[in-house]
Coordinates of C-alpha atoms and ligand atoms in Angstrom, one line a residue:
X722 CA 48.8 103.1 130.7
X723 CA 49.5 101.8 127.3
X724 CA 47.7 98.6 126.2
X725 CA 51.0 97.0 125.3
X726 CA 54.4 97.6 127.0
X727 CA 56.3 96.7 123.8
X728 CA 59.4 98.9 123.6
X729 CA 61.6 97.6 120.8
X730 CA 62.9 94.6 118.9
X731 CA 66.3 93.0 119.7
X732 CA 68.4 90.5 117.8
X733 CA 68.7 87.2 119.6
X734 CA 72.2 86.7 118.1
X735 CA 74.0 90.1 118.0
X736 CA 71.8 92.3 120.2
X737 CA 71.1 95.0 117.6
X738 CA 68.0 97.0 118.4
X739 CA 65.2 97.7 115.9
X740 CA 62.2 100.1 116.0
X741 CA 59.1 97.9 116.7
X742 CA 56.7 100.3 115.0
X743 CA 57.8 99.0 111.6
X744 CA 57.5 95.5 110.1
X745 CA 60.8 93.6 110.3
X746 CA 61.8 90.1 109.5
X747 CA 65.3 89.0 110.7
X748 CA 68.3 91.0 111.8
X749 CA 70.9 92.1 109.2
X750 CA 73.1 89.3 110.8
X751 CA 70.2 86.9 110.0
X752 CA 69.4 86.3 113.7
X753 CA 65.7 86.1 114.8
X754 CA 64.4 89.3 116.3
X755 CA 62.8 89.2 119.8
X756 CA 60.1 91.6 121.1
X757 CA 61.2 93.4 124.2
X758 CA 58.9 95.1 126.7
X759 CA 59.2 97.9 129.3
X760 CA 59.3 95.4 132.2
X761 CA 59.9 98.2 134.8
X762 CA 56.6 99.7 133.8
X763 CA 55.0 96.3 134.2
X764 CA 56.5 95.8 137.7
X765 CA 55.0 99.1 138.8
X766 CA 51.6 98.8 137.2
X767 CA 50.6 95.2 136.5
X768 CA 49.5 92.8 139.2
X769 CA 48.9 89.1 138.9
X770 CA 45.5 89.6 140.7
X771 CA 44.3 91.9 138.0
X772 CA 45.3 89.5 135.3
X773 CA 43.3 86.8 137.1
X774 CA 40.1 88.8 136.8
X775 CA 40.3 89.2 133.0
X776 CA 38.5 87.1 130.3
X777 CA 39.8 83.6 129.6
X778 CA 41.8 84.3 126.4
X779 CA 45.5 84.7 125.8
X780 CA 44.9 88.4 125.4
X781 CA 44.6 88.6 129.2
X782 CA 48.4 89.2 129.0
X783 CA 48.1 92.1 126.6
X784 CA 50.7 94.3 128.3
X785 CA 53.3 91.7 127.5
X786 CA 52.1 91.1 123.9
X787 CA 52.9 93.3 120.9
X788 CA 49.5 94.5 119.7
X789 CA 49.1 98.2 120.5
X790 CA 45.3 98.7 120.1
X791 CA 42.6 96.2 121.1
X792 CA 40.7 97.1 117.9
X793 CA 43.5 95.4 115.9
X794 CA 43.1 92.0 117.6
X795 CA 42.0 89.3 115.2
X796 CA 40.5 86.6 117.5
X797 CA 38.8 83.2 117.1
X798 CA 38.7 82.7 120.9
X799 CA 42.2 81.5 121.5
X800 CA 43.9 80.5 124.7
X801 CA 43.3 79.4 128.3
X802 CA 43.1 75.7 127.3
X803 CA 42.5 73.1 130.0
X804 CA 45.2 71.7 132.2
X805 CA 44.0 68.1 132.8
X806 CA 45.4 65.9 135.6
X807 CA 46.4 62.5 134.3
X808 CA 45.8 60.4 137.4
X809 CA 45.5 56.9 135.8
X810 CA 48.5 57.4 133.6
X811 CA 50.3 59.1 136.4
X812 CA 49.7 56.0 138.6
X813 CA 50.9 53.8 135.8
X814 CA 54.1 55.8 135.4
X815 CA 54.6 56.3 139.1
X816 CA 54.1 60.1 138.9
X817 CA 51.9 61.8 141.5
X818 CA 51.5 65.2 139.7
X819 CA 51.2 64.5 136.0
X820 CA 49.2 67.0 133.8
X821 CA 48.4 67.5 130.1
X822 CA 47.7 70.9 128.8
X823 CA 45.3 70.2 125.9
X824 CA 46.0 72.5 123.0
X825 CA 43.8 70.4 120.8
X826 CA 41.0 72.7 121.9
X827 CA 42.5 75.7 120.2
X828 CA 40.9 77.2 117.0
X829 CA 42.0 75.2 114.0
X830 CA 42.7 72.3 116.3
X831 CA 46.4 73.0 117.1
X832 CA 48.4 75.3 119.3
X833 CA 49.6 77.0 116.1
X834 CA 46.6 79.3 116.6
X835 CA 48.5 81.1 119.4
X836 CA 51.2 82.2 117.0
X837 CA 48.7 82.9 114.3
X838 CA 46.4 85.0 116.5
X839 CA 49.2 87.3 117.7
X840 CA 51.3 87.2 114.5
X841 CA 48.3 88.0 112.2
X842 CA 47.0 90.7 114.6
X843 CA 50.3 92.5 114.7
X844 CA 50.8 92.1 110.9
X845 CA 47.3 93.6 110.5
X846 CA 48.2 96.5 112.9
X847 CA 51.4 97.2 110.9
X848 CA 49.4 97.3 107.6
X849 CA 50.6 94.1 106.0
X850 CA 48.3 92.7 103.3
X851 CA 49.9 89.5 102.0
X852 CA 51.7 86.9 103.9
X853 CA 53.6 83.8 102.8
X854 CA 54.5 80.7 104.9
X855 CA 56.2 77.3 104.6
X856 CA 54.6 74.8 106.9
X857 CA 54.1 71.2 107.9
X858 CA 50.4 71.9 107.8
X859 CA 49.0 73.1 111.1
X860 CA 50.7 76.5 111.1
X861 CA 49.6 77.1 107.5
X862 CA 46.0 76.2 108.4
X863 CA 46.0 78.5 111.4
X864 CA 47.6 81.4 109.6
X865 CA 45.3 81.0 106.6
X866 CA 42.2 81.0 108.9
X867 CA 43.3 84.1 110.9
X868 CA 44.4 85.8 107.7
X869 CA 40.9 85.3 106.3
X870 CA 39.4 86.9 109.4
X871 CA 41.8 89.8 109.0
X872 CA 41.0 90.2 105.3
X873 CA 44.6 89.4 104.4
X874 CA 45.9 87.2 101.6
X875 CA 47.9 84.1 102.6
X876 CA 50.2 82.1 100.3
X877 CA 51.0 78.7 101.9
X878 CA 53.5 76.0 100.9
X879 CA 53.5 72.6 102.5
X880 CA 54.7 69.1 101.8
X881 CA 52.4 67.0 99.7
X882 CA 52.4 64.4 102.6
X883 CA 51.0 66.9 105.2
X884 CA 47.7 66.0 107.0
X885 CA 44.9 66.3 104.4
X886 CA 42.7 68.3 106.7
X887 CA 45.3 71.1 106.9
X888 CA 45.2 71.5 103.1
X889 CA 41.4 71.9 103.3
X890 CA 41.7 74.5 106.0
X891 CA 43.9 76.5 103.7
X892 CA 41.9 76.2 100.5
X893 CA 38.6 76.8 102.3
X894 CA 39.8 80.0 103.8
X895 CA 40.8 81.4 100.5
X896 CA 44.6 81.0 100.8
X897 CA 46.6 80.1 97.8
X898 CA 48.1 76.7 98.6
X899 CA 51.1 75.0 97.0
X900 CA 52.1 71.4 97.7
X901 CA 55.8 70.4 97.3
X902 CA 57.1 66.9 96.8
X903 CA 59.5 67.3 99.6
X904 CA 59.9 68.4 103.2
X905 CA 59.2 71.7 105.0
X906 CA 62.8 72.7 104.4
X907 CA 62.2 72.5 100.7
X908 CA 59.0 74.6 101.1
X909 CA 61.1 77.1 103.1
X910 CA 63.6 77.6 100.2
X911 CA 60.7 78.2 97.9
X912 CA 58.9 80.8 100.1
X913 CA 62.2 82.7 100.7
X914 CA 62.6 83.0 97.0
X915 CA 59.0 84.2 96.5
X916 CA 59.5 86.9 99.2
X917 CA 62.2 88.4 97.1
X918 CA 60.2 88.2 93.9
X919 CA 56.7 89.3 95.1
X920 CA 57.3 91.3 98.2
X921 CA 55.0 89.1 100.3
X922 CA 55.6 89.3 104.1
X923 CA 57.7 86.3 105.2
X924 CA 56.0 84.6 108.2
X925 CA 58.2 81.5 108.3
X926 CA 59.2 80.2 111.8
X927 CA 61.2 82.9 113.6
X928 CA 61.5 85.0 110.5
X929 CA 59.2 87.6 112.0
X930 CA 59.1 88.4 115.7
X931 CA 55.5 88.0 116.7
X932 CA 54.6 84.4 116.2
X933 CA 56.9 83.7 119.1
X934 CA 55.0 86.1 121.3
X935 CA 51.8 84.2 120.7
X936 CA 53.4 80.9 121.6
X937 CA 54.9 82.6 124.7
X938 CA 51.4 82.7 126.2
X939 CA 51.7 78.9 126.7
X940 CA 54.3 79.7 129.4
X941 CA 52.2 82.4 131.0
X942 CA 49.2 80.1 131.2
X943 CA 51.1 77.3 132.7
X944 CA 52.6 79.5 135.3
X945 CA 49.3 81.1 136.1
X946 CA 47.6 77.7 136.5
X947 CA 50.1 76.8 139.2
X948 CA 49.5 80.2 140.9
X949 CA 52.6 81.8 139.4
X950 CA 54.9 78.9 140.2
X951 CA 56.6 76.9 137.5
X952 CA 56.0 73.1 137.4
X953 CA 59.2 71.1 137.7
X954 CA 59.2 69.8 134.1
X955 CA 57.5 70.8 130.8
X956 CA 57.6 68.3 128.0
X957 CA 57.3 69.7 124.5
X958 CA 57.2 68.1 121.0
X959 CA 59.9 70.0 119.2
X960 CA 59.9 70.8 115.5
X961 CA 61.0 74.4 114.8
X962 CA 61.0 74.8 118.6
X963 CA 59.0 78.1 118.8
X964 CA 56.8 76.8 121.5
X965 CA 59.8 75.8 123.7
X966 CA 61.6 79.0 123.0
X967 CA 58.4 80.9 123.8
X968 CA 57.8 79.1 127.1
X969 CA 61.4 79.9 128.1
X970 CA 61.0 83.6 127.1
X971 CA 57.8 83.7 129.1
X972 CA 59.4 82.3 132.2
X973 CA 62.3 84.7 132.0
X974 CA 59.9 87.6 131.7
X975 CA 57.9 86.4 134.6
X976 CA 61.0 86.0 136.6
X977 CA 62.1 89.6 135.8
X978 CA 58.7 90.8 137.0
X979 CA 59.2 88.9 140.3
X980 CA 56.0 86.8 139.5
X981 CA 57.7 83.4 139.5
X982 CA 57.7 81.7 142.8
X983 CA 61.3 81.5 144.1
X984 CA 62.5 82.6 140.6
X985 CA 62.6 78.9 139.7
X986 CA 62.5 77.9 136.1
X987 CA 60.9 74.6 134.8
X988 CA 63.2 72.1 133.3
X989 CA 62.4 72.1 129.6
X990 CA 62.3 68.8 127.6
X991 CA 62.5 68.8 123.8
X992 CA 60.9 65.6 122.4
X993 CA 61.6 64.6 118.8
X994 CA 60.8 61.5 116.7
X995 CA 63.7 59.1 116.2
X996 CA 63.1 59.5 112.5
X997 CA 64.0 63.2 112.7
X998 CA 65.9 64.2 115.8
X999 CA 68.5 66.9 115.0
X1000 CA 68.0 68.7 118.3
X1001 CA 68.4 65.5 120.3
X1002 CA 71.6 64.6 118.4
X1003 CA 73.1 68.1 118.9
X1004 CA 72.1 68.0 122.6
X1005 CA 73.8 64.6 123.1
X1006 CA 76.9 65.9 121.3
X1007 CA 76.9 69.1 123.4
X1008 CA 76.7 71.2 120.3
X1009 CA 75.3 74.8 120.1
X1010 CA 73.6 74.2 116.7
X1011 CA 72.2 71.2 115.0
X1012 CA 73.0 69.5 111.6
X1013 CA 70.5 68.9 108.8
X1014 CA 68.8 65.6 109.4
X1015 CA 68.8 63.5 106.3
X1016 CA 65.8 61.4 105.2
X1017 CA 63.5 62.7 107.9
X1018 CA 60.4 60.7 108.5
X1019 CA 57.8 60.3 111.3
X1020 CA 54.1 59.9 111.9
X1021 CA 54.4 63.0 114.1
X1022 CA 54.4 65.2 111.0
X1023 CA 54.4 68.5 112.9
X1024 CA 57.8 67.8 114.4
X1025 CA 59.4 66.5 111.3
X1026 CA 61.7 69.5 110.8
X1027 CA 65.2 68.5 109.6
X1028 CA 66.9 71.7 110.6
X1029 CA 65.3 74.4 112.7
X1030 CA 66.2 78.0 112.1
X1031 CA 66.1 78.6 115.8
X1032 CA 68.0 75.5 116.8
X1033 CA 70.6 77.4 118.9
X1034 CA 67.7 79.0 120.9
X1035 CA 66.1 75.7 121.6
X1036 CA 69.5 74.2 122.7
X1037 CA 70.1 77.3 124.9
X1038 CA 66.7 77.0 126.6
X1039 CA 67.3 73.3 127.3
X1040 CA 70.8 73.9 128.8
X1041 CA 69.9 77.0 130.8
X1042 CA 66.9 75.2 132.5
X1043 CA 68.8 71.9 133.1
X1044 CA 66.4 70.3 130.7
X1045 CA 67.2 67.6 128.2
X1046 CA 66.2 66.3 124.7
X1047 CA 65.0 62.8 124.0
X1048 CA 63.7 60.9 121.0
X1049 CA 60.9 58.4 120.7
X1050 CA 60.0 55.9 118.0
X1051 CA 56.9 56.0 115.9
X1052 CA 55.8 52.7 117.5
X1053 CA 56.0 54.3 121.0
X1054 CA 54.1 57.4 119.8
X1055 CA 51.2 55.3 118.4
X1056 CA 51.2 53.1 121.5
X1057 CA 50.9 56.2 123.8
X1058 CA 48.3 57.8 121.5
X1059 CA 46.1 54.7 122.2
X1060 CA 46.9 54.7 125.8
X1061 CA 46.0 58.3 126.3
X1062 CA 42.6 57.7 124.6
X1063 CA 41.9 54.5 126.6
X1064 CA 43.1 55.5 130.0
X1065 CA 42.3 59.2 130.1
X1066 CA 39.8 59.9 127.2
X1067 CA 42.2 62.1 125.5
X1068 CA 42.2 62.0 121.7
X1069 CA 45.6 63.5 121.0
X1070 CA 47.9 64.2 118.0
X1071 CA 51.0 62.0 117.5
X1072 CA 53.1 65.0 118.6
X1073 CA 51.2 65.2 121.9
X1074 CA 51.5 61.4 122.4
X1075 CA 55.3 61.7 121.9
X1076 CA 55.5 63.7 125.1
X1077 CA 54.0 60.9 127.1
X1078 CA 56.3 58.3 125.5
X1079 CA 59.3 60.6 126.4
X1080 CA 58.1 61.0 130.0
X1081 CA 57.9 57.2 130.3
X1082 CA 61.6 57.0 129.3
X1083 CA 62.6 59.8 131.7
X1084 CA 60.8 58.3 134.7
X1085 CA 62.5 55.0 133.9
X1086 CA 65.9 56.6 133.8
X1087 CA 65.3 58.5 137.1
X1088 CA 65.5 61.9 135.4
X1089 CA 62.0 62.7 136.5
X1090 CA 61.2 61.8 140.1
X1091 CA 57.8 60.6 141.5
X1092 CA 56.7 63.8 143.3
X1093 CA 57.6 66.2 140.5
X1094 CA 55.0 68.3 138.8
X1095 CA 55.2 67.4 135.1
X1096 CA 53.2 69.1 132.3
X1097 CA 52.9 67.4 128.9
X1098 CA 51.8 69.5 126.0
X1099 CA 49.3 68.1 123.6
X1100 CA 49.9 70.5 120.8
X1101 CA 47.1 69.3 118.5
X1102 CA 43.8 67.4 118.3
X1103 CA 43.8 63.8 117.3
X1104 CA 40.9 64.8 115.0
X1105 CA 43.5 66.3 112.6
X1106 CA 45.2 62.9 112.2
X1107 CA 42.4 60.3 111.8
X1108 CA 44.8 58.0 109.9
X1109 CA 47.0 57.5 112.9
X1110 CA 44.2 55.7 114.8
X1111 CA 43.2 52.2 114.1
X1112 CA 39.7 51.3 113.3
X1113 CA 39.8 47.6 112.4
X1114 CA 37.8 44.6 113.5
X1115 CA 34.6 46.6 113.8
X1116 CA 31.6 44.3 113.3
X1117 CA 29.2 45.4 110.6
X1118 CA 25.6 44.3 111.1
X1119 CA 22.5 44.2 109.0
X1120 CA 19.4 46.0 110.5
X1121 CA 17.7 43.4 112.7
X1122 CA 20.9 41.5 113.6
X1123 CA 21.5 40.9 117.2
X1124 CA 24.4 42.5 119.0
X1125 CA 27.1 40.1 120.2
X1126 CA 30.1 40.4 122.4
X1127 CA 33.3 39.8 120.4
Ligands
PLP1900 C1 54.1 72.6 114.7 C2 53.8 71.6 115.6 C3 54.6 71.2 116.7 C4 56.0 71.8 116.8 O1 56.0 73.1 117.0 P1 57.3 74.0 116.9 O2 57.0 75.3 117.4 O3 57.6 74.0 115.4 O4 58.4 73.3 117.6 C5 54.2 70.2 117.6 N1 53.0 69.7 117.5 C6 52.1 70.0 116.5 C7 50.8 69.4 116.5 C8 52.5 71.0 115.5 O5 51.6 71.3 114.6
ZN1901 ZN1 71.8 90.4 114.7

C-alpha cells in the first residue's frame, strides 16, 4: 500500500483537477487548490485501530496527508497535543464537558507548526528550494524553522508590530526577514509581487495546497480523542481561517470513511476580535464573502486579518455545520487570559483566550447548552506574548529583608 493516498488536487471554487506530482499554487480561476485522496482505498485498507497504535505525532495519519515518502518528512516532533478538561472554568460557565486543546506545546509555540511541518515536507519532496511568506508572525516563525531543518531558504514579510519573538525565530533560523509598516494584507501584496520577480515559491495562506493538510490534522486529533466521535462544538480563533477550514475538511474526510460516529459534524465557531471581525460581519449579514476590514487592530495579533483569501470557505464551513461567528473585545480577551492562568494553570495566547471569551457569550445566549462537549483551541503559547500579561505591584526586596504578605 502507498504511504500516502493522495490522488490529485482540485480547485475549491471551480472544481478543475490538477496533477499533484507537480508544485502548484492556486487554480487559473484564482481559487485555492485542495488535496484529494483515494478514500475508497482508505476505506478498504485503513482501520482506526491501526492508527491508534502508531507513534504520537500528526504523521500517524500519513495515508491522508500528501507526503509520498517518509524520508521526506521534516519533523520537529509535531502533533498529538494534550486535550485538557477545564473543570473549574466549566463549572463557572455552567458547562459539564469543556476542554482546551493546547497547541501552545507545538514546536515554535503555535499551531502554525502543523501547516509548516506538512507544507515544508511536501515542498521539499517536490524539490522547492526557496519559499516566501507574508505573516502576522507565528506562521513565518514556524515556516522559517522548518525551512532551516529542510535546508531551504525562507523569505518572510511581517508587520513591524508583530510579536518580537517571532522576528527572532525568523532571523535566528537564517530566514531573510522584512518588516512592513502596515498589516499582513500589505505584506501579502509585497510577497505576491516578489514571487513574480524572483520565482520564489508562494506559501501564503491557501496559496499552496499543503499547509491546509497540516492544519487538518487538528480535526483528526480531536475526533480520535473522542474515540472517533465529533464534539458538539469547536471554538476557533479565526484569522485567515485555515485551521477552521482544515478541521471541516478533516471531518468530511472522516465522515466519508465512515469513521465519524453517526456521521455527525461538530458545530464550528469562528471567533474574531471586535477590532477586526470581517468574517463575523459577513456571517451576520448572511454574505458568502467578507469585505476588507478598515483600521484593523487587536491584541490578538494572529487573528488580525482584514480580508481572508479563503473567507468563502470559512463561511461555508460555519453554515454547513450550523456553527456561528462571534466577536470579542480586547478587554474580554485579556480578562479570560488571566482567568485561564488563575483557574486552570493555562498560560495561553490572546487568540486562545478569545475562544473562552466567546464561549462565555454563547453559553449566556443559550447557543451552547450545559451538557454539550465543547473544545476550545489554544492556538499558541502565552510565552510568545509576554507583553499581554500584567506584572505590576511585585514587591522588590533587598537580601535579608523579611517577606511580608501584601
Ligand atoms: C495564525 C494564528 C491564528 C489564526 O489562524 P488562521 O489559520 O489564520 O485562522 C490563531 N491563533 C494564533 C496564535 C495564530 O498564530
Ligand atoms: Zn478554479
